Coordinates of C-alpha atoms in Angstrom, one line a residue:
M1 CA 133.4 -113.2 10.1
Y2 CA 132.1 -114.3 13.1
T3 CA 132.4 -111.3 15.3
M4 CA 131.1 -108.7 12.5
K5 CA 127.8 -110.5 12.0
L6 CA 127.4 -110.9 15.5
K7 CA 127.6 -107.6 15.9
L8 CA 125.5 -106.7 12.6
M9 CA 122.8 -109.1 13.8
K10 CA 122.7 -107.0 17.0
L11 CA 122.2 -103.5 15.3
M12 CA 119.3 -105.3 13.5
S13 CA 117.7 -106.2 16.2
E14 CA 118.3 -102.6 18.9
R15 CA 116.6 -101.3 14.2
L16 CA 113.7 -103.0 15.0
I17 CA 112.9 -102.4 19.0
L18 CA 113.6 -98.9 18.3
K19 CA 110.7 -99.8 15.6
I20 CA 109.0 -102.0 17.6
A21 CA 109.0 -99.2 20.4
C22 CA 108.3 -96.2 17.6
C23 CA 104.7 -98.3 16.6
C24 CA 103.7 -98.7 20.2
G25 CA 104.6 -94.9 20.7
L26 CA 102.9 -93.7 17.4
A27 CA 99.3 -96.2 18.9
L28 CA 99.2 -94.4 22.4
L29 CA 99.7 -91.0 21.1
W30 CA 96.7 -91.8 18.4
N31 CA 94.9 -93.2 21.3
A32 CA 95.5 -90.3 23.5
C33 CA 94.2 -88.0 20.4
R34 CA 90.4 -90.2 20.0
E35 CA 87.8 -88.6 20.4
E36 CA 85.6 -91.7 21.7
Y37 CA 86.3 -94.0 23.9
Y38 CA 87.6 -98.1 23.0
T39 CA 88.4 -101.3 24.8
V40 CA 92.1 -101.8 25.6
N41 CA 93.6 -103.2 28.2
D42 CA 94.4 -100.4 30.2
S43 CA 95.3 -102.1 33.3
F44 CA 98.4 -99.9 33.7
Y45 CA 95.7 -96.3 34.7
D46 CA 94.3 -99.2 37.4
D47 CA 95.9 -97.3 41.3
K48 CA 95.9 -94.3 38.9
A49 CA 93.7 -90.8 39.7
I50 CA 93.9 -87.7 38.6
E51 CA 93.3 -84.1 40.1
V52 CA 93.2 -80.8 38.8
K53 CA 96.7 -79.0 40.0
N54 CA 95.5 -74.9 39.5
P55 CA 94.7 -73.2 43.2
L56 CA 91.8 -74.1 44.6
I57 CA 89.7 -72.4 47.0
D58 CA 86.3 -75.1 48.6
D59 CA 86.7 -76.9 45.6
T60 CA 86.3 -74.2 43.2
L61 CA 88.3 -71.8 40.7
R62 CA 87.7 -68.4 41.2
I63 CA 88.7 -66.8 37.2
E64 CA 87.8 -63.6 36.5
L65 CA 85.8 -62.8 33.6
Y66 CA 87.6 -61.1 30.9
N67 CA 91.2 -63.2 32.3
T68 CA 91.6 -66.9 30.8
D69 CA 93.3 -69.6 32.5
L70 CA 94.8 -73.3 31.7
I71 CA 93.8 -76.3 33.3
S72 CA 96.5 -78.6 35.1
I73 CA 96.0 -82.1 36.2
Q74 CA 98.7 -84.1 38.3
E75 CA 98.3 -87.8 39.0
V76 CA 97.3 -88.0 42.7
S77 CA 100.0 -89.7 43.8
R78 CA 102.9 -88.4 41.9
P79 CA 102.6 -84.9 42.1
D80 CA 105.9 -84.4 39.9
I81 CA 104.1 -85.1 36.8
V82 CA 102.1 -82.6 35.0
F83 CA 99.9 -83.8 32.4
D84 CA 99.5 -82.4 28.8
P85 CA 96.4 -80.4 28.7
R86 CA 95.3 -82.0 25.2
A87 CA 95.0 -85.8 26.8
F88 CA 91.8 -84.8 28.4
I89 CA 88.4 -84.2 26.8
Y90 CA 86.4 -80.9 29.2
Q91 CA 82.7 -81.5 29.3
V92 CA 81.1 -78.4 30.5
E93 CA 77.7 -78.0 32.8
Y94 CA 76.7 -74.6 30.9
D95 CA 78.6 -73.6 28.4
S96 CA 77.1 -69.9 28.5
I97 CA 79.3 -69.0 31.5
L98 CA 82.5 -70.3 30.1
S99 CA 84.1 -72.5 27.7
V100 CA 87.3 -75.0 27.8
S101 CA 89.7 -75.5 24.3
D102 CA 91.2 -78.2 23.6
E103 CA 94.4 -77.3 25.1
G104 CA 92.8 -76.9 28.0
E105 CA 92.0 -73.2 28.1
I106 CA 89.2 -71.7 29.6
Q107 CA 87.8 -68.7 28.1
P108 CA 84.9 -66.7 30.5
Q109 CA 82.4 -65.9 28.7
N110 CA 79.4 -64.4 31.8
R111 CA 79.3 -64.9 34.7
G112 CA 77.6 -67.9 36.7
V113 CA 79.1 -70.9 39.1
T114 CA 79.5 -74.0 36.7
K115 CA 81.0 -77.2 36.2
I116 CA 83.8 -78.7 34.0
S117 CA 84.2 -82.4 34.3
I118 CA 88.2 -83.6 33.1
I119 CA 88.2 -87.0 32.0
F120 CA 91.6 -89.0 30.4
R121 CA 91.0 -89.9 26.4
A122 CA 92.5 -93.5 27.2
N123 CA 90.8 -94.4 30.4
A124 CA 87.4 -92.6 30.8
A125 CA 87.0 -94.1 34.2
I126 CA 90.3 -91.3 35.1
A127 CA 88.5 -88.5 35.8
T128 CA 87.6 -85.1 38.1
S129 CA 86.0 -82.3 37.7
M130 CA 86.1 -78.0 39.4
V131 CA 83.7 -76.3 39.9
V132 CA 84.3 -72.5 38.2
E133 CA 82.9 -69.4 39.6
V134 CA 83.9 -66.4 36.6
H135 CA 83.5 -63.2 38.2
K136 CA 84.1 -59.2 37.3
D137 CA 86.1 -56.5 38.4
Y138 CA 85.6 -53.0 37.9
H139 CA 87.9 -52.2 35.4
A140 CA 88.5 -48.3 35.4
V141 CA 89.6 -46.4 32.1
E142 CA 92.9 -46.4 31.0
R143 CA 93.5 -44.4 28.2
L144 CA 91.8 -42.5 25.4
Q145 CA 92.9 -42.7 22.4
V146 CA 92.3 -40.5 19.5
P147 CA 92.8 -42.2 15.6
S148 CA 94.8 -39.6 13.3
A149 CA 91.9 -40.5 11.2
V150 CA 89.9 -37.7 12.8
S151 CA 92.4 -34.6 12.2
G152 CA 90.9 -35.0 8.4
L153 CA 87.7 -35.0 9.7
L154 CA 85.8 -31.3 9.1
V155 CA 82.9 -29.7 10.2
E156 CA 80.6 -27.7 8.2
Q157 CA 79.1 -23.9 9.1
D158 CA 75.7 -24.7 10.4
Y159 CA 75.9 -28.4 10.1
T160 CA 76.8 -30.6 12.7
L161 CA 79.3 -33.9 13.0
N162 CA 79.8 -35.9 16.4
L163 CA 82.8 -36.7 18.0
S164 CA 82.3 -39.6 20.5
P165 CA 82.1 -42.4 17.9
Y166 CA 85.6 -41.6 16.6
I167 CA 86.8 -41.4 20.4
I168 CA 88.5 -44.9 21.5
V169 CA 88.3 -46.2 25.1
Y170 CA 90.7 -48.7 27.1
P171 CA 90.4 -51.2 28.1
S172 CA 87.4 -51.8 24.9
Y173 CA 85.8 -53.7 28.4
A174 CA 86.0 -50.6 30.7
D175 CA 83.1 -50.7 33.0
N176 CA 81.9 -46.6 32.2
K177 CA 83.1 -44.9 28.9
Q178 CA 81.2 -42.1 29.4
L179 CA 83.4 -39.3 27.8
H180 CA 82.3 -35.2 28.9
F181 CA 83.2 -32.6 25.3
S182 CA 84.7 -29.4 25.5
L183 CA 86.6 -27.0 23.5
D184 CA 88.7 -24.7 23.8
A185 CA 88.5 -20.8 25.4
A186 CA 89.6 -19.7 21.1
S187 CA 87.8 -22.5 19.3
Q188 CA 84.2 -20.9 20.4
A189 CA 84.3 -18.3 17.8
F190 CA 84.2 -21.1 15.4
A191 CA 82.5 -23.8 16.6
S192 CA 80.1 -24.7 19.9
I193 CA 80.3 -28.1 21.1
S194 CA 77.4 -30.4 23.3
E195 CA 78.6 -32.4 26.1
D196 CA 78.8 -36.0 24.5
G197 CA 80.6 -34.7 21.7
V198 CA 77.8 -33.0 18.5
I199 CA 79.6 -30.4 17.2
T200 CA 78.0 -27.3 15.4
G201 CA 80.3 -25.1 13.1
I202 CA 79.9 -21.9 13.8
A203 CA 82.5 -20.2 11.7
P204 CA 85.5 -21.5 9.1
G205 CA 88.5 -22.0 12.1
P206 CA 90.6 -24.0 13.7
I207 CA 89.2 -25.8 16.6
T208 CA 90.8 -27.5 19.8
V209 CA 88.2 -29.5 20.8
H210 CA 89.2 -31.5 24.9
V211 CA 87.8 -34.7 26.0
V212 CA 87.9 -36.3 29.3
S213 CA 86.7 -39.7 30.6
D214 CA 83.5 -39.1 33.4
D215 CA 85.2 -43.1 34.7
N216 CA 88.4 -41.0 35.7
P217 CA 89.1 -37.4 34.9
Q218 CA 93.1 -38.0 34.9
V219 CA 92.4 -40.3 31.6
T220 CA 91.8 -37.1 29.0
A221 CA 92.3 -36.7 25.0
D222 CA 92.8 -33.5 22.8
A223 CA 91.1 -33.5 18.9
L224 CA 91.8 -30.8 16.4
L225 CA 89.3 -30.4 13.8
N226 CA 88.5 -27.8 11.0
V227 CA 85.4 -25.6 10.5
I228 CA 85.0 -24.7 7.2
T229 CA 82.0 -22.8 4.8
E230 CA 81.4 -26.2 3.0
I231 CA 83.1 -30.2 2.3
E232 CA 83.1 -30.1 -0.8
I233 CA 82.7 -33.2 -3.7
T234 CA 86.5 -34.3 -4.5
D235 CA 86.2 -37.0 -6.5
I236 CA 83.2 -39.3 -8.0
K237 CA 83.6 -42.7 -8.2
L238 CA 81.4 -44.8 -10.5
H239 CA 80.6 -48.8 -9.9
A240 CA 83.3 -50.8 -11.4
Q241 CA 81.0 -52.5 -14.4
L242 CA 78.8 -49.6 -14.9
D243 CA 81.6 -48.5 -17.9
N244 CA 80.9 -50.1 -20.8
I245 CA 77.8 -51.9 -19.4
T246 CA 75.4 -53.6 -21.9
L247 CA 72.0 -54.0 -21.2
G248 CA 68.7 -55.0 -22.6
L249 CA 65.7 -53.9 -24.4
D250 CA 63.5 -52.4 -21.3
E251 CA 66.2 -53.1 -18.9
Q252 CA 66.4 -50.1 -16.4
I253 CA 69.0 -49.0 -14.3
D254 CA 69.7 -46.2 -11.2
L255 CA 72.4 -44.5 -11.7
N256 CA 71.9 -42.9 -8.1
V257 CA 73.0 -46.1 -6.5
L258 CA 75.4 -46.9 -8.9
T259 CA 77.1 -44.0 -7.9
S260 CA 78.8 -42.1 -5.7
V261 CA 81.2 -39.7 -4.3
T262 CA 84.5 -39.0 -2.2
P263 CA 84.6 -37.5 0.6
A264 CA 82.1 -39.3 1.9
N265 CA 81.1 -36.6 4.7
V266 CA 80.1 -34.2 1.7
N267 CA 76.0 -33.3 3.7
E268 CA 73.3 -34.5 1.9
V269 CA 72.2 -31.8 0.2
N270 CA 76.1 -31.1 -1.5
R271 CA 76.7 -34.8 -2.1
R272 CA 73.0 -35.3 -5.4
L273 CA 74.8 -35.9 -8.6
H274 CA 73.4 -34.3 -11.7
F275 CA 73.6 -36.9 -14.9
A276 CA 73.0 -36.2 -18.9
L277 CA 72.3 -37.8 -22.0
T278 CA 75.4 -36.5 -24.5
D279 CA 74.7 -39.1 -27.4
G280 CA 72.3 -41.2 -27.8
A281 CA 68.5 -41.2 -27.2
D282 CA 67.8 -43.8 -29.2
A283 CA 69.3 -46.2 -27.0
V284 CA 68.2 -45.3 -23.6
S285 CA 66.3 -42.6 -22.0
L286 CA 66.4 -41.0 -18.1
T287 CA 65.2 -39.0 -15.9
D288 CA 66.4 -38.4 -12.5
G289 CA 69.0 -40.9 -12.8
L290 CA 66.8 -43.8 -13.6
L291 CA 68.0 -45.5 -17.2
T292 CA 65.7 -47.3 -19.2
A293 CA 67.3 -49.3 -22.6
V294 CA 64.6 -48.2 -25.3
G295 CA 66.3 -49.6 -28.6
A296 CA 69.1 -50.8 -29.8
G297 CA 72.2 -48.5 -30.1
V298 CA 74.9 -47.3 -28.0
A299 CA 74.2 -44.0 -25.2
H300 CA 77.8 -41.9 -24.1
L301 CA 76.5 -40.1 -20.2
T302 CA 77.9 -37.3 -18.0
V303 CA 78.0 -37.1 -14.3
S304 CA 78.6 -34.0 -12.4
S305 CA 79.0 -32.8 -9.0
K306 CA 78.1 -29.0 -8.1
N307 CA 81.4 -28.0 -7.4
N308 CA 82.0 -29.1 -11.4
I309 CA 83.5 -32.4 -11.0
T310 CA 83.1 -34.9 -13.8
K311 CA 82.8 -38.1 -15.2
T312 CA 81.7 -39.7 -18.2
F313 CA 80.5 -43.7 -18.9
T314 CA 78.6 -45.6 -22.0
I315 CA 76.2 -47.5 -22.0
H316 CA 75.1 -50.3 -25.0
V317 CA 71.5 -51.8 -25.6
D318 CA 70.9 -55.0 -27.3
A319 CA 68.0 -55.7 -28.3
A320 CA 68.5 -59.4 -28.4
K321 CA 69.4 -59.4 -24.8
K322 CA 67.2 -61.6 -22.7
D323 CA 69.3 -62.6 -19.5
L324 CA 68.9 -59.5 -16.8
T325 CA 71.6 -57.6 -16.3
R326 CA 73.7 -59.6 -13.0
A327 CA 76.7 -57.1 -12.4
F328 CA 74.2 -54.9 -10.3
W329 CA 72.5 -57.6 -7.8
T330 CA 73.1 -58.3 -4.7
V331 CA 72.5 -61.5 -2.1
T332 CA 72.6 -62.9 1.0
T333 CA 72.0 -66.7 2.1
S334 CA 70.4 -67.5 5.3
A335 CA 73.3 -69.0 6.2
S336 CA 75.0 -67.5 9.5
Y337 CA 78.3 -69.6 10.4
S338 CA 80.5 -69.9 13.6
T339 CA 83.7 -68.6 10.7
G340 CA 81.3 -65.3 10.0
L341 CA 80.3 -66.0 7.1
N342 CA 77.8 -66.7 4.7
Y343 CA 79.4 -69.5 2.8
V344 CA 81.5 -72.6 2.1
V345 CA 84.5 -71.6 1.3
D346 CA 85.8 -74.3 -1.5
G347 CA 88.8 -73.4 -2.8
T348 CA 88.7 -69.8 -3.4
T349 CA 84.9 -69.4 -4.7
G350 CA 81.7 -70.3 -2.1
K351 CA 81.1 -67.0 -2.2
P352 CA 76.9 -66.5 -2.6
E353 CA 78.5 -63.8 -5.5
D354 CA 80.4 -66.3 -7.5
M355 CA 76.8 -67.6 -9.2
F356 CA 77.1 -64.1 -10.8
D357 CA 80.3 -64.4 -12.5
D358 CA 78.8 -66.1 -15.4
N359 CA 81.6 -69.0 -15.3
P360 CA 79.8 -71.9 -13.6
A361 CA 83.3 -73.5 -12.1
T362 CA 82.9 -70.8 -9.1
F363 CA 79.7 -71.4 -7.9
L364 CA 77.7 -70.2 -4.6
S365 CA 79.0 -73.3 -1.0
L366 CA 75.6 -74.1 1.5
V367 CA 75.5 -76.6 3.8
K368 CA 73.0 -78.5 4.1
S369 CA 70.6 -79.6 6.1
G370 CA 71.6 -81.4 9.5
K371 CA 75.0 -81.3 8.7
T372 CA 78.0 -79.8 9.5
Y373 CA 81.3 -79.0 7.2
N374 CA 84.8 -77.2 8.6
N375 CA 82.8 -76.6 11.8
S376 CA 79.6 -74.8 10.2
A377 CA 76.3 -76.2 10.8
G378 CA 73.5 -76.5 8.0
P379 CA 70.1 -75.6 9.2
A380 CA 68.6 -78.3 11.3
S381 CA 67.1 -81.6 9.9
G382 CA 63.8 -80.7 8.4
G383 CA 64.3 -76.9 7.3
Y384 CA 66.3 -75.2 3.7
N385 CA 68.6 -72.3 3.3
H386 CA 68.0 -69.9 1.3
F387 CA 69.4 -66.6 -0.8
I388 CA 67.9 -63.3 -1.4
V389 CA 68.5 -61.8 -4.8
D390 CA 67.8 -58.1 -4.9
M391 CA 68.9 -56.0 -7.9
R392 CA 67.9 -53.1 -6.9
V393 CA 64.9 -51.9 -9.1
S394 CA 62.5 -53.6 -10.4
C395 CA 62.3 -56.2 -13.3
T396 CA 60.3 -58.2 -15.1
F397 CA 60.7 -62.1 -15.9
S398 CA 59.5 -65.0 -17.4
A399 CA 62.1 -68.0 -16.6
I400 CA 64.9 -68.8 -14.2
R401 CA 68.6 -69.7 -16.2
W402 CA 70.7 -72.2 -14.2
N403 CA 73.9 -73.9 -14.0
H404 CA 74.9 -76.4 -11.6
R405 CA 78.7 -76.5 -10.4
S406 CA 80.6 -77.3 -13.5
G407 CA 83.4 -79.7 -13.2
N408 CA 81.7 -81.9 -10.7
S409 CA 80.0 -85.2 -11.5
Y410 CA 78.5 -85.5 -8.4
N411 CA 74.9 -84.6 -8.2
Y412 CA 74.6 -85.1 -4.7
L413 CA 75.8 -81.6 -4.8
R414 CA 73.1 -79.8 -7.0
I415 CA 69.8 -78.1 -6.3
W416 CA 67.0 -80.8 -7.8
G417 CA 63.6 -78.0 -6.9
I418 CA 63.4 -74.5 -5.6
D419 CA 60.9 -72.2 -4.6
L420 CA 60.1 -69.1 -6.2
E421 CA 58.7 -65.9 -4.0
G422 CA 58.9 -62.2 -5.0
S423 CA 58.7 -59.1 -2.9
P424 CA 58.8 -55.2 -3.7
D425 CA 60.3 -54.2 -0.7
G426 CA 62.6 -57.5 1.0
E427 CA 60.1 -58.0 3.2
N428 CA 56.4 -58.1 2.3
W429 CA 56.6 -61.8 0.1
S430 CA 54.7 -63.0 -2.6
I431 CA 54.9 -67.3 -3.9
I432 CA 55.8 -66.7 -7.4
Q433 CA 55.7 -70.4 -7.8
Q434 CA 56.7 -73.7 -5.5
S435 CA 58.6 -77.0 -6.4
V436 CA 60.4 -76.1 -9.7
A437 CA 62.4 -79.0 -10.9
I438 CA 65.5 -78.5 -11.6
P439 CA 67.2 -80.8 -14.8
I440 CA 69.0 -83.5 -12.7
K441 CA 71.6 -85.8 -14.8
E442 CA 74.3 -88.3 -13.4
G443 CA 78.2 -87.2 -14.1
A444 CA 79.1 -84.2 -15.0
D445 CA 77.3 -81.3 -16.2
A446 CA 77.8 -77.8 -18.1
T447 CA 74.3 -77.5 -19.3
R448 CA 72.7 -74.1 -18.8
Y449 CA 69.0 -74.4 -17.8
E450 CA 66.5 -72.4 -19.0
I451 CA 63.5 -73.0 -17.4
P452 CA 60.0 -71.6 -18.1
L453 CA 58.3 -70.2 -15.2
N454 CA 54.3 -69.9 -15.1
A455 CA 53.3 -66.3 -16.1
E456 CA 55.6 -63.0 -15.9
H457 CA 56.5 -61.7 -12.7
T458 CA 57.4 -57.8 -12.1
Y459 CA 59.7 -57.6 -8.3
R460 CA 63.0 -55.8 -7.4
Y461 CA 63.4 -59.0 -4.6
V462 CA 63.9 -62.1 -5.7
K463 CA 63.9 -65.3 -3.1
V464 CA 65.4 -69.0 -3.7
T465 CA 64.5 -71.4 -1.6
L466 CA 66.6 -74.3 -1.6
T467 CA 63.8 -77.3 -0.9
Q468 CA 65.0 -80.6 -2.8
W469 CA 68.4 -82.5 -2.7
S470 CA 69.7 -85.6 -3.3
D471 CA 69.8 -86.5 0.6
N472 CA 65.7 -85.9 0.7
S473 CA 65.1 -87.2 -2.7
G474 CA 65.2 -90.4 -3.0
G475 CA 68.7 -90.0 -4.1
S476 CA 72.7 -89.8 -2.2
T477 CA 73.0 -88.9 1.0
S478 CA 77.1 -87.9 0.4
G479 CA 78.0 -85.0 0.9
S480 CA 77.5 -82.0 3.3
T481 CA 77.6 -79.1 0.5
M482 CA 75.0 -77.8 -2.3
Q483 CA 76.5 -76.1 -5.0
I484 CA 75.3 -73.8 -6.9
G485 CA 77.1 -73.3 -10.1
E486 CA 75.0 -69.9 -12.0
F487 CA 71.5 -68.2 -10.8
G488 CA 70.2 -66.2 -13.6
L489 CA 66.3 -64.1 -14.6
I490 CA 64.9 -64.4 -18.2
R491 CA 62.7 -62.2 -18.7

């Protein structure tokens, strides 16, 4: 029994030592991953030094512009030890020349020479540096590709088609991408072609286009197309929300911009559509595709093409409706984030269009001035975000509709005040009203706010500048984004 107790105590002691060792290991790993410097007992590193293991010429690493390289670090007295690149901080003197990832990968941007400082995260005294020269080799054209979609392109008799943009040159960074185009002998009865790839249809028939690289004449490709008398419309597309839309009295919509045809390369002179009112003249009027709601009721319309492709749709008019119809509005924002987006993703929402869906739980999300959220930086401190609405036609309004994001109780995520401007063309702006206060209250807020303006205004474009929010208006400075549940205009 005594022997068993000794074994049990030994086993428990070993497990305790193992746990302590694991905790120490985790602490070391945590310290190695921290960005900031800090005070630790780092006497272990007193006699240590590091150097770059990559092959250097005169302390300079040469790397080609379209290549990458991985920084490798070793301990000077122990060349057999190679560090994990993530254990270092990399500081680039001129980041327009190259960047270095957290994993130590050098990613050239432009030709030039710059210095990279390499600092051990666990001890800032352990550091080194190297000079990197980004150079550029000559890159010849290696091959050409004619996408399969080219075979579906049609050339109309007496009209032109530029084939050059469709041909893909490899590599994409080739120095001389110039191409030369020609037709085989049999094709010349049906079309002509310029040296730079503009085809002109002469008569219906098949043609073969020969493409040659200027840089490397051994690299060629052939494209097979057809010349036809006329490219005909095969289908008419209606805006997804056009059929059965409800308009308010005096509202207008331009049916020409709410319809389209396929294929996309139908000649401009043949793609114009004809709109007709089947019934409902007491509800709407129609002039050259511009529809105006003139009275309560229902109207049925048809749209047809030159070659008798036809679609029908219905328009409702509600004389009591005061909100301007938002179904056809488009919106842009002043943001241009590193993600490539003009808004901040927040779950399944955050998009500008989410302000127009009659669901305040979805919203536009933008980064506040002077702050960063998910690698997206807002305007500089003191700057403002804005968004611009294109209503597609001129509209008259005298109030705005506003909803904060519903289901959220933090008023530091809300807009407190805005400036409004209007424009007929999206370029020349006039002040509608400044310092428009948005009601703010504590806690969750599902209220639909209707805020009257100082006059009636008529514009196609409206710019909304977000000028006041919690941070600059005496409220909490918490939160990195500002959110809008719904935005609209009221007649």
